[in-house]
Coordinates of N, CA, C and O in Angstrom, one line a residue:
X1 N 122.8 114.0 -148.4 CA 123.1 115.3 -148.9 C 121.8 116.2 -149.0 O 121.8 117.4 -149.0
X2 N 120.7 115.5 -149.1 CA 119.4 116.2 -149.1 C 119.1 116.9 -147.8 O 118.3 117.9 -147.7
X3 N 119.8 116.5 -146.7 CA 119.7 117.1 -145.4 C 120.1 118.6 -145.4 O 119.7 119.4 -144.6
X4 N 121.0 118.9 -146.4 CA 121.5 120.3 -146.5 C 120.4 121.2 -147.0 O 120.7 122.4 -147.1
X5 N 119.3 120.7 -147.4 CA 118.1 121.5 -147.8 C 117.2 121.8 -146.7 O 116.1 122.2 -146.9
X6 N 117.6 121.6 -145.4 CA 116.8 121.6 -144.3 C 116.1 123.0 -144.1 O 115.0 123.1 -143.5
X7 N 116.8 124.1 -144.5 CA 116.2 125.4 -144.3 C 115.3 125.8 -145.5 O 114.7 126.8 -145.4
X8 N 115.1 124.9 -146.4 CA 114.2 125.1 -147.5 C 112.7 124.8 -147.1 O 112.5 124.0 -146.2
X9 N 111.8 125.5 -147.7 CA 110.4 125.2 -147.4 C 110.0 123.8 -148.0 O 110.7 123.3 -148.9
X10 N 109.0 123.2 -147.4 CA 108.6 121.9 -147.9 C 108.2 121.9 -149.4 O 108.5 121.0 -150.2
X11 N 107.6 123.0 -149.8 CA 107.2 123.2 -151.2 C 108.4 123.2 -152.1 O 108.5 122.6 -153.2
X12 N 109.4 124.0 -151.7 CA 110.6 124.1 -152.5 C 111.4 122.8 -152.6 O 111.9 122.4 -153.6
X13 N 111.4 122.1 -151.5 CA 112.1 120.7 -151.4 C 111.4 119.8 -152.4 O 112.0 119.0 -153.1
X14 N 110.0 119.8 -152.4 CA 109.2 118.9 -153.2 C 109.5 119.1 -154.7 O 109.8 118.2 -155.4
X15 N 109.6 120.4 -155.1 CA 109.9 120.7 -156.5 C 111.4 120.4 -156.9 O 111.6 120.0 -158.0
X16 N 112.2 120.6 -155.9 CA 113.7 120.4 -156.1 C 113.9 118.9 -156.4 O 114.8 118.6 -157.2
X17 N 113.2 118.0 -155.7 CA 113.4 116.6 -155.9 C 113.2 116.2 -157.3 O 113.8 115.3 -157.8
X18 N 112.2 116.9 -158.0 CA 111.9 116.5 -159.4 C 112.8 117.0 -160.4 O 112.6 116.7 -161.6
X19 N 113.9 117.7 -160.0 CA 114.8 118.2 -161.0 C 115.7 117.1 -161.5 O 116.4 117.2 -162.6
X20 N 115.8 116.0 -160.8 CA 116.7 114.8 -161.2 C 115.8 113.6 -161.1 O 115.1 113.4 -160.1
X21 N 116.0 112.7 -162.0 CA 115.2 111.4 -162.0 C 115.6 110.6 -160.8 O 116.7 110.6 -160.4
X22 N 114.6 109.9 -160.3 CA 114.9 109.0 -159.1 C 116.1 108.1 -159.3 O 116.9 107.9 -158.4
X23 N 116.2 107.5 -160.5 CA 117.3 106.6 -160.7 C 118.7 107.3 -160.7 O 119.7 106.8 -160.2
X24 N 118.7 108.6 -161.2 CA 119.9 109.4 -161.1 C 120.2 109.7 -159.7 O 121.4 109.7 -159.3
X25 N 119.2 110.1 -158.9 CA 119.5 110.4 -157.5 C 120.1 109.1 -156.8 O 121.0 109.3 -156.0
X26 N 119.6 107.9 -157.1 CA 120.1 106.7 -156.5 C 121.6 106.5 -156.9 O 122.4 106.2 -156.0
X27 N 121.9 106.8 -158.1 CA 123.3 106.7 -158.6 C 124.1 107.7 -157.9 O 125.3 107.4 -157.5
X28 N 123.7 108.9 -157.9 CA 124.4 110.0 -157.2 C 124.7 109.6 -155.7 O 125.8 109.7 -155.2
X29 N 123.6 109.1 -155.0 CA 123.8 108.7 -153.6 C 124.9 107.6 -153.5 O 125.7 107.6 -152.6
X30 N 124.9 106.7 -154.5 CA 125.8 105.6 -154.5 C 127.3 106.1 -154.5 O 128.1 105.8 -153.7
X31 N 127.5 107.1 -155.4 CA 128.9 107.6 -155.5 C 129.2 108.5 -154.4 O 130.4 108.5 -153.9
X32 N 128.3 109.3 -153.8 CA 128.6 110.1 -152.7 C 128.9 109.2 -151.5 O 129.8 109.5 -150.7
X33 N 128.1 108.2 -151.3 CA 128.4 107.3 -150.1 C 129.7 106.6 -150.3 O 130.5 106.4 -149.4
X34 N 130.0 106.2 -151.5 CA 131.3 105.5 -151.8 C 132.5 106.5 -151.5 O 133.5 106.1 -150.9
X35 N 132.3 107.7 -151.9 CA 133.3 108.7 -151.7 C 133.5 108.9 -150.2 O 134.6 109.0 -149.7
X36 N 132.4 109.0 -149.5 CA 132.4 109.2 -148.0 C 133.2 108.0 -147.3 O 134.0 108.3 -146.4
X37 N 132.9 106.8 -147.8 CA 133.6 105.6 -147.2 C 135.1 105.7 -147.5 O 136.0 105.4 -146.7
X38 N 135.5 106.1 -148.7 CA 136.9 106.2 -149.1 C 137.6 107.3 -148.3 O 138.7 107.2 -147.8
X39 N 136.9 108.4 -148.0 CA 137.4 109.5 -147.2 C 137.7 108.9 -145.8 O 138.8 109.2 -145.2
X40 N 136.7 108.2 -145.2 CA 136.9 107.6 -143.9 C 138.1 106.6 -143.9 O 138.9 106.6 -142.9
X41 N 138.2 105.8 -144.9 CA 139.3 104.8 -145.0 C 140.7 105.5 -145.1 O 141.6 105.1 -144.5
X42 N 140.7 106.7 -145.7 CA 142.0 107.4 -145.9 C 142.2 108.5 -144.9 O 143.2 109.2 -145.0
X43 N 141.3 108.6 -143.9 CA 141.5 109.6 -142.9 C 141.2 111.0 -143.3 O 141.6 112.0 -142.7
X44 N 140.4 111.2 -144.4 CA 140.1 112.5 -144.9 C 138.7 112.9 -144.2 O 137.9 112.1 -144.0
X45 N 138.6 114.2 -143.8 CA 137.4 114.7 -143.1 C 136.3 115.0 -144.2 O 136.4 116.0 -144.9
X46 N 135.3 114.1 -144.2 CA 134.2 114.3 -145.1 C 133.2 115.2 -144.5 O 132.9 115.0 -143.3
X47 N 132.6 116.2 -145.1 CA 132.8 116.6 -146.5 C 133.8 117.6 -146.8 O 134.0 118.0 -147.9
X48 N 134.6 118.1 -145.8 CA 135.6 119.1 -146.0 C 136.9 118.5 -146.5 O 137.8 118.3 -145.8
X49 N 136.8 118.2 -147.8 CA 138.0 117.6 -148.4 C 138.7 118.5 -149.4 O 138.1 119.5 -149.8
X50 N 139.9 118.1 -149.8 CA 140.6 118.9 -150.8 C 140.4 118.2 -152.1 O 140.0 117.1 -152.2
X51 N 140.8 119.0 -153.2 CA 140.6 118.4 -154.5 C 141.5 117.2 -154.7 O 141.1 116.3 -155.5
X52 N 142.6 117.1 -154.0 CA 143.5 115.9 -154.2 C 142.8 114.6 -153.7 O 143.0 113.6 -154.2
X53 N 141.9 114.7 -152.7 CA 141.1 113.6 -152.2 C 140.2 113.1 -153.3 O 140.0 111.9 -153.6
X54 N 139.5 114.1 -154.0 CA 138.6 113.7 -155.1 C 139.4 113.1 -156.2 O 139.0 112.2 -156.8
X55 N 140.6 113.7 -156.5 CA 141.4 113.1 -157.6 C 141.8 111.7 -157.3 O 141.7 110.8 -158.2
X56 N 142.1 111.4 -156.1 CA 142.4 110.0 -155.7 C 141.2 109.1 -155.9 O 141.3 107.9 -156.3
X57 N 140.0 109.6 -155.5 CA 138.8 108.9 -155.7 C 138.5 108.5 -157.2 O 138.2 107.4 -157.5
X58 N 138.7 109.5 -158.0 CA 138.6 109.3 -159.5 C 139.5 108.3 -160.0 O 139.2 107.4 -160.8
X59 N 140.8 108.3 -159.5 CA 141.8 107.3 -159.9 C 141.3 105.9 -159.5 O 141.4 105.0 -160.3
X60 N 140.8 105.8 -158.3 CA 140.4 104.5 -157.9 C 139.3 104.0 -158.8 O 139.2 102.8 -159.1
X61 N 138.3 104.8 -159.1 CA 137.2 104.4 -160.0 C 137.7 104.0 -161.3 O 137.4 103.0 -161.9
X62 N 138.7 104.8 -161.9 CA 139.2 104.5 -163.2 C 139.9 103.2 -163.3 O 139.8 102.4 -164.2
X63 N 140.7 102.9 -162.2 CA 141.5 101.7 -162.2 C 140.6 100.4 -162.1 O 141.1 99.3 -162.4
X64 N 139.4 100.6 -161.6 CA 138.5 99.4 -161.4 C 137.5 99.2 -162.6 O 136.6 98.4 -162.5
X65 N 137.8 99.9 -163.7 CA 136.8 99.8 -164.8 C 137.6 99.6 -166.2 O 138.6 100.3 -166.3
X66 N 137.1 98.8 -167.1 CA 137.7 98.7 -168.4 C 137.4 99.9 -169.3 O 138.1 100.3 -170.2
X67 N 136.2 100.5 -169.0 CA 135.7 101.7 -169.8 C 135.3 102.7 -168.8 O 134.1 102.9 -168.5
X68 N 136.2 103.5 -168.2 CA 135.9 104.3 -167.0 C 135.2 105.6 -167.4 O 134.7 106.3 -166.5
X69 N 135.1 106.0 -168.6 CA 134.6 107.3 -169.0 C 133.2 107.6 -168.4 O 133.0 108.7 -167.8
X70 N 132.3 106.7 -168.6 CA 130.9 106.9 -168.1 C 130.8 107.0 -166.6 O 130.2 107.9 -166.0
X71 N 131.4 106.0 -165.9 CA 131.3 106.0 -164.4 C 132.1 107.2 -163.8 O 131.6 107.8 -162.8
X72 N 133.2 107.6 -164.4 CA 133.9 108.8 -163.9 C 133.0 110.1 -164.1 O 132.9 110.9 -163.1
X73 N 132.3 110.2 -165.2 CA 131.5 111.4 -165.4 C 130.3 111.4 -164.4 O 130.0 112.5 -163.8
X74 N 129.7 110.2 -164.2 CA 128.6 110.2 -163.3 C 129.1 110.5 -161.8 O 128.4 111.3 -161.1
X75 N 130.2 109.9 -161.4 CA 130.8 110.2 -160.1 C 131.1 111.7 -160.0 O 130.8 112.3 -159.0
X76 N 131.7 112.3 -161.0 CA 132.0 113.7 -161.0 C 130.7 114.6 -160.9 O 130.7 115.5 -160.1
X77 N 129.7 114.3 -161.7 CA 128.4 115.0 -161.6 C 127.8 114.9 -160.2 O 127.3 115.9 -159.6
X78 N 127.9 113.7 -159.6 CA 127.3 113.4 -158.3 C 128.0 114.3 -157.2 O 127.4 115.0 -156.4
X79 N 129.4 114.3 -157.3 CA 130.1 115.1 -156.3 C 129.9 116.6 -156.6 O 129.9 117.4 -155.6
X80 N 129.9 117.0 -157.8 CA 129.7 118.4 -158.1 C 128.3 118.9 -157.5 O 128.2 119.9 -157.0
X81 N 127.3 118.0 -157.7 CA 126.0 118.4 -157.2 C 126.0 118.5 -155.7 O 125.5 119.4 -155.1
X82 N 126.6 117.5 -155.1 CA 126.7 117.5 -153.6 C 127.5 118.7 -153.1 O 127.0 119.4 -152.2
X83 N 128.6 118.9 -153.6 CA 129.4 120.0 -153.1 C 128.8 121.4 -153.5 O 129.0 122.4 -152.7
X84 N 128.0 121.4 -154.5 CA 127.3 122.7 -154.9 C 126.2 122.9 -153.9 O 126.0 124.1 -153.5
X85 N 125.5 121.9 -153.4 CA 124.4 122.1 -152.4 C 125.0 122.5 -151.1 O 124.4 123.4 -150.4
X86 N 126.1 121.9 -150.7 CA 126.7 122.3 -149.4 C 127.6 123.5 -149.5 O 128.3 123.9 -148.5
X87 N 127.7 124.1 -150.7 CA 128.4 125.3 -150.9 C 129.9 125.2 -150.6 O 130.6 126.1 -150.1
X88 N 130.5 124.0 -151.0 CA 132.0 123.9 -150.9 C 132.5 123.9 -152.3 O 132.1 123.1 -153.2
X89 N 133.4 124.8 -152.6 CA 133.9 124.9 -154.0 C 135.2 124.2 -154.1 O 136.3 124.8 -153.9
X90 N 135.2 122.9 -154.3 CA 136.4 122.1 -154.4 C 136.7 121.7 -155.8 O 137.8 121.2 -156.1
X91 N 135.7 121.9 -156.7 CA 135.9 121.5 -158.1 C 136.6 122.6 -158.9 O 136.2 123.8 -158.8
X92 N 137.5 122.3 -159.7 CA 138.1 123.2 -160.7 C 138.4 122.5 -162.0 O 138.1 121.3 -162.1
X93 N 138.9 123.2 -162.9 CA 139.2 122.6 -164.3 C 140.1 121.4 -164.2 O 140.0 120.5 -165.0
X94 N 141.0 121.4 -163.2 CA 142.0 120.4 -163.1 C 141.4 119.0 -162.9 O 141.8 118.0 -163.4
X95 N 140.3 119.0 -162.1 CA 139.6 117.7 -161.8 C 138.9 117.2 -163.1 O 138.9 116.0 -163.4
X96 N 138.3 118.1 -163.9 CA 137.7 117.7 -165.1 C 138.8 117.2 -166.1 O 138.5 116.2 -166.8
X97 N 139.9 117.9 -166.1 CA 141.0 117.4 -167.0 C 141.5 116.0 -166.5 O 141.8 115.2 -167.4
X98 N 141.5 115.8 -165.2 CA 141.9 114.5 -164.7 C 141.0 113.4 -165.2 O 141.4 112.3 -165.7
X99 N 139.7 113.7 -165.1 CA 138.7 112.7 -165.6 C 138.9 112.4 -167.1 O 138.8 111.3 -167.5
X100 N 139.2 113.5 -167.9 CA 139.4 113.3 -169.3 C 140.7 112.4 -169.5 O 140.7 111.5 -170.3
X101 N 141.7 112.7 -168.8 CA 143.0 112.0 -168.9 C 142.8 110.5 -168.4 O 143.3 109.6 -169.1
X102 N 142.1 110.3 -167.3 CA 141.9 108.9 -166.9 C 141.0 108.1 -167.9 O 141.3 107.0 -168.1
X103 N 140.1 108.8 -168.5 CA 139.3 108.1 -169.5 C 140.2 107.7 -170.7 O 140.0 106.6 -171.2
X104 N 141.1 108.5 -171.1 CA 142.0 108.2 -172.2 C 143.0 107.1 -171.9 O 143.3 106.2 -172.7
X105 N 143.6 107.2 -170.7 CA 144.7 106.3 -170.3 C 144.3 105.0 -169.7 O 145.0 104.1 -169.7
X106 N 143.1 105.0 -169.1 CA 142.7 103.8 -168.4 C 141.6 103.0 -169.1 O 141.2 101.9 -168.6
X107 N 141.3 103.4 -170.3 CA 140.3 102.6 -171.1 C 141.1 101.4 -171.7 O 141.8 101.6 -172.7
X108 N 140.9 100.3 -171.2 CA 141.6 99.1 -171.7 C 140.7 98.3 -172.7 O 141.3 97.4 -173.4
X109 N 139.5 98.7 -172.8 CA 138.6 98.0 -173.8 C 137.9 99.1 -174.6 O 136.7 99.4 -174.3
X110 N 138.6 99.7 -175.5 CA 138.0 100.8 -176.3 C 136.8 100.4 -177.1 O 136.7 99.2 -177.5
X111 N 136.0 101.3 -177.4 CA 134.9 101.1 -178.3 C 135.4 100.7 -179.7 O 136.3 101.3 -180.2
X112 N 134.8 99.6 -180.2 CA 135.2 99.2 -181.6 C 134.5 100.0 -182.6 O 133.4 100.4 -182.5
X113 N 135.2 100.3 -183.7 CA 134.7 101.0 -184.8 C 133.6 100.2 -185.5 O 133.8 99.0 -185.7
X114 N 132.6 100.8 -185.9 CA 131.5 100.1 -186.6 C 131.8 100.2 -188.1 O 132.5 101.2 -188.6
X115 N 131.4 99.3 -188.8 CA 131.6 99.2 -190.3 C 130.6 100.3 -190.9 O 129.5 100.5 -190.4
X116 N 131.0 100.8 -192.0 CA 130.2 101.7 -192.8 C 129.0 101.0 -193.3 O 129.0 99.8 -193.7
X117 N 127.9 101.7 -193.4 CA 126.7 101.1 -194.0 C 126.9 100.8 -195.4 O 127.4 101.6 -196.2
X118 N 126.4 99.6 -195.9 CA 126.7 99.3 -197.3 C 125.7 100.1 -198.2 O 124.7 99.5 -198.7
X119 N 126.0 101.3 -198.5 CA 125.2 102.2 -199.3 C 125.0 101.6 -200.7 O 123.9 101.7 -201.3
X120 N 126.0 101.0 -201.3 CA 125.9 100.5 -202.6 C 124.8 99.5 -202.8 O 124.1 99.5 -203.7
X121 N 124.6 98.6 -201.8 CA 123.5 97.6 -201.8 C 122.2 98.3 -201.8 O 121.3 97.9 -202.6
X122 N 122.0 99.4 -201.1 CA 120.7 100.1 -201.1 C 120.5 100.7 -202.4 O 119.4 100.8 -203.0
X123 N 121.6 101.3 -203.0 CA 121.4 101.9 -204.3 C 121.0 100.9 -205.4 O 120.1 101.2 -206.2
X124 N 121.6 99.7 -205.3 CA 121.2 98.7 -206.3 C 119.8 98.3 -206.1 O 119.1 98.0 -207.1
X125 N 119.4 98.2 -204.8 CA 118.0 97.8 -204.5 C 117.0 98.8 -205.2 O 116.0 98.5 -205.8
X126 N 117.3 100.1 -205.0 CA 116.4 101.1 -205.5 C 116.4 101.2 -207.0 O 115.4 101.4 -207.7
X127 N 117.6 100.9 -207.6 CA 117.6 100.9 -209.1 C 116.9 99.7 -209.7 O 116.5 99.8 -210.8
X128 N 116.7 98.7 -208.9 CA 116.0 97.5 -209.4 C 114.5 97.7 -209.2 O 113.7 96.9 -209.8
X129 N 114.1 98.7 -208.5 CA 112.6 98.9 -208.3 C 112.0 99.5 -209.6 O 112.7 100.2 -210.3
X130 N 110.8 99.2 -209.8 CA 110.1 99.9 -211.0 C 110.1 101.4 -210.8 O 110.3 101.9 -209.7
X131 N 109.9 102.1 -211.9 CA 109.9 103.6 -211.8 C 108.7 104.0 -211.0 O 107.7 103.2 -210.9
X132 N 108.8 105.2 -210.5 CA 107.7 105.7 -209.6 C 106.3 105.7 -210.2 O 105.3 105.4 -209.5
X133 N 106.2 106.0 -211.5 CA 104.9 106.1 -212.1 C 104.3 104.7 -212.3 O 103.1 104.6 -212.6
X134 N 105.1 103.6 -212.1 CA 104.5 102.3 -212.1 C 104.2 101.7 -210.7 O 103.7 100.6 -210.6
X135 N 104.4 102.5 -209.7 CA 104.2 102.0 -208.3 C 102.8 102.5 -207.9 O 102.4 103.6 -208.2
X136 N 102.1 101.7 -207.1 CA 100.9 102.1 -206.5 C 101.2 103.0 -205.3 O 102.4 103.2 -204.9
X137 N 100.2 103.7 -204.8 CA 100.5 104.7 -203.7 C 101.2 104.1 -202.5 O 102.1 104.7 -201.9
X138 N 100.8 102.9 -202.1 CA 101.4 102.2 -200.9 C 102.9 101.9 -201.2 O 103.7 102.3 -200.3
X139 N 103.3 101.4 -202.3 CA 104.7 101.1 -202.6 C 105.5 102.4 -202.8 O 106.7 102.4 -202.4
X140 N 104.9 103.4 -203.4 CA 105.6 104.7 -203.6 C 105.9 105.3 -202.2 O 107.0 105.8 -202.0
X141 N 104.9 105.3 -201.3 CA 105.1 105.8 -200.0 C 106.2 105.0 -199.3 O 107.1 105.5 -198.6
X142 N 106.2 103.7 -199.4 CA 107.2 102.8 -198.8 C 108.6 103.2 -199.3 O 109.6 103.3 -198.6
X143 N 108.7 103.3 -200.6 CA 110.0 103.7 -201.2 C 110.5 105.0 -200.7 O 111.6 105.2 -200.4
X144 N 109.6 106.0 -200.7 CA 109.9 107.3 -200.2 C 110.4 107.3 -198.8 O 111.4 107.9 -198.4
X145 N 109.6 106.6 -197.9 CA 110.0 106.6 -196.5 C 111.3 105.8 -196.3 O 112.1 106.1 -195.4
X146 N 111.5 104.8 -197.1 CA 112.8 104.0 -197.0 C 114.0 104.9 -197.3 O 115.0 104.9 -196.6
X147 N 113.9 105.7 -198.4 CA 115.0 106.6 -198.8 C 115.2 107.7 -197.7 O 116.3 108.0 -197.3
X148 N 114.1 108.2 -197.2 CA 114.2 109.2 -196.2 C 114.8 108.6 -194.9 O 115.7 109.2 -194.3
X149 N 114.4 107.4 -194.5 CA 115.0 106.8 -193.4 C 116.5 106.5 -193.6 O 117.3 106.8 -192.6
X150 N 116.9 106.1 -194.7 CA 118.3 105.8 -195.0 C 119.1 107.1 -194.9 O 120.2 107.2 -194.4
X151 N 118.5 108.2 -195.5 CA 119.2 109.5 -195.5 C 119.4 110.0 -194.1 O 120.4 110.6 -193.7
X152 N 118.4 109.8 -193.3 CA 118.4 110.3 -191.9 C 119.3 109.5 -191.0 O 119.9 110.1 -190.1
X153 N 119.4 108.2 -191.2 CA 120.3 107.4 -190.3 C 121.7 107.3 -190.8 O 122.6 106.9 -190.0
X154 N 122.0 107.6 -192.0 CA 123.3 107.5 -192.5 C 124.3 108.5 -192.0 O 123.9 109.7 -191.8
X155 N 125.5 108.1 -191.7 CA 126.5 109.0 -191.3 C 127.1 109.7 -192.5 O 127.1 109.1 -193.6
X156 N 127.5 110.9 -192.4 CA 128.1 111.6 -193.6 C 129.2 110.7 -194.2 O 129.4 110.7 -195.4
X157 N 130.0 110.1 -193.4 CA 131.1 109.2 -193.9 C 130.6 108.1 -194.7 O 131.2 107.6 -195.6
X158 N 129.4 107.5 -194.3 CA 128.8 106.5 -195.1 C 128.4 106.9 -196.5 O 128.7 106.3 -197.5
X159 N 127.8 108.1 -196.6 CA 127.4 108.6 -197.9 C 128.5 109.1 -198.7 O 128.5 109.0 -199.9
X160 N 129.6 109.5 -198.1 CA 130.8 110.0 -198.8 C 131.5 108.8 -199.5 O 132.2 109.1 -200.5
X161 N 131.2 107.6 -199.1 CA 132.0 106.5 -199.7 C 131.3 106.0 -201.0 O 131.9 105.0 -201.6
X162 N 130.2 106.5 -201.4 CA 129.6 106.1 -202.7 C 130.5 106.6 -203.8 O 131.0 107.7 -203.8
X163 N 130.7 105.7 -204.8 CA 131.6 106.1 -205.9 C 131.0 106.9 -206.9 O 131.6 107.7 -207.6
X164 N 129.7 106.7 -207.1 CA 129.0 107.5 -208.1 C 127.8 108.2 -207.5 O 126.6 107.7 -207.5
X165 N 128.0 109.4 -206.8 CA 127.0 110.0 -206.0 C 125.7 110.4 -206.9 O 124.6 110.3 -206.4
X166 N 125.9 110.7 -208.1 CA 124.8 111.1 -208.9 C 123.8 109.9 -209.2 O 122.6 110.1 -209.3
X167 N 124.3 108.7 -209.2 CA 123.5 107.5 -209.4 C 122.8 107.1 -208.1 O 121.9 106.3 -208.1
X168 N 123.3 107.5 -207.0 CA 122.9 107.0 -205.7 C 122.3 108.1 -204.8 O 122.3 108.0 -203.6
X169 N 122.0 109.2 -205.4 CA 121.5 110.3 -204.6 C 120.0 110.1 -204.2 O 119.3 109.2 -204.8
X170 N 119.5 110.8 -203.2 CA 118.1 110.6 -202.8 C 117.2 111.0 -204.0 O 116.3 110.3 -204.2
X171 N 117.6 112.1 -204.7 CA 116.8 112.5 -205.8 C 116.7 111.4 -206.9 O 115.7 111.1 -207.4
X172 N 117.9 110.8 -207.2 CA 117.9 109.7 -208.2 C 117.1 108.5 -207.7 O 116.3 107.9 -208.5
X173 N 117.1 108.2 -206.4 CA 116.3 107.1 -205.9 C 114.8 107.4 -206.0 O 114.1 106.5 -206.3
X174 N 114.5 108.6 -205.7 CA 113.0 108.9 -205.7 C 112.5 109.0 -207.1 O 111.3 108.7 -207.4
X175 N 113.3 109.5 -208.0 CA 112.8 109.6 -209.4 C 112.9 108.3 -210.2 O 112.3 108.2 -211.2
X176 N 113.6 107.4 -209.6 CA 114.0 106.1 -210.3 C 112.9 105.2 -210.6 O 112.8 104.3 -211.3

């Protein structure tokens, strides 16, 4: 697909190459080559294909994966990039909707929900610490950074599960 930049100056080509990471280019090439092989197998004229050929390609990818969402998106981005470079407008909203539908219906191994962070345990830990005026500078800094770290990594749903927010707030922990 890079051959379609043949009328570009060497300088423009050089800068264009750096717009996408080398590993991403390799992945895009993989999906473009795979699509080209499927077109040949099915008698479709590559690259002058219809959206229905791309739709069948996406279905084939989805059927061969337990979690097709990521691979479908990468394949879609690769083909969008390719068809954009060669100025073929075969992508429309229906193909994006298909990718979304395939992700929902073909995911046989969905992501498992994670357990909420045990906020109560952290609150108990902070309440068991000596008050701030009894801590030396190093321990006070450690306590402050720990509270800040917990507040930044906690999901809102984790914090909402505390039964007594006033006893377990960041302010209460820092003043404690």
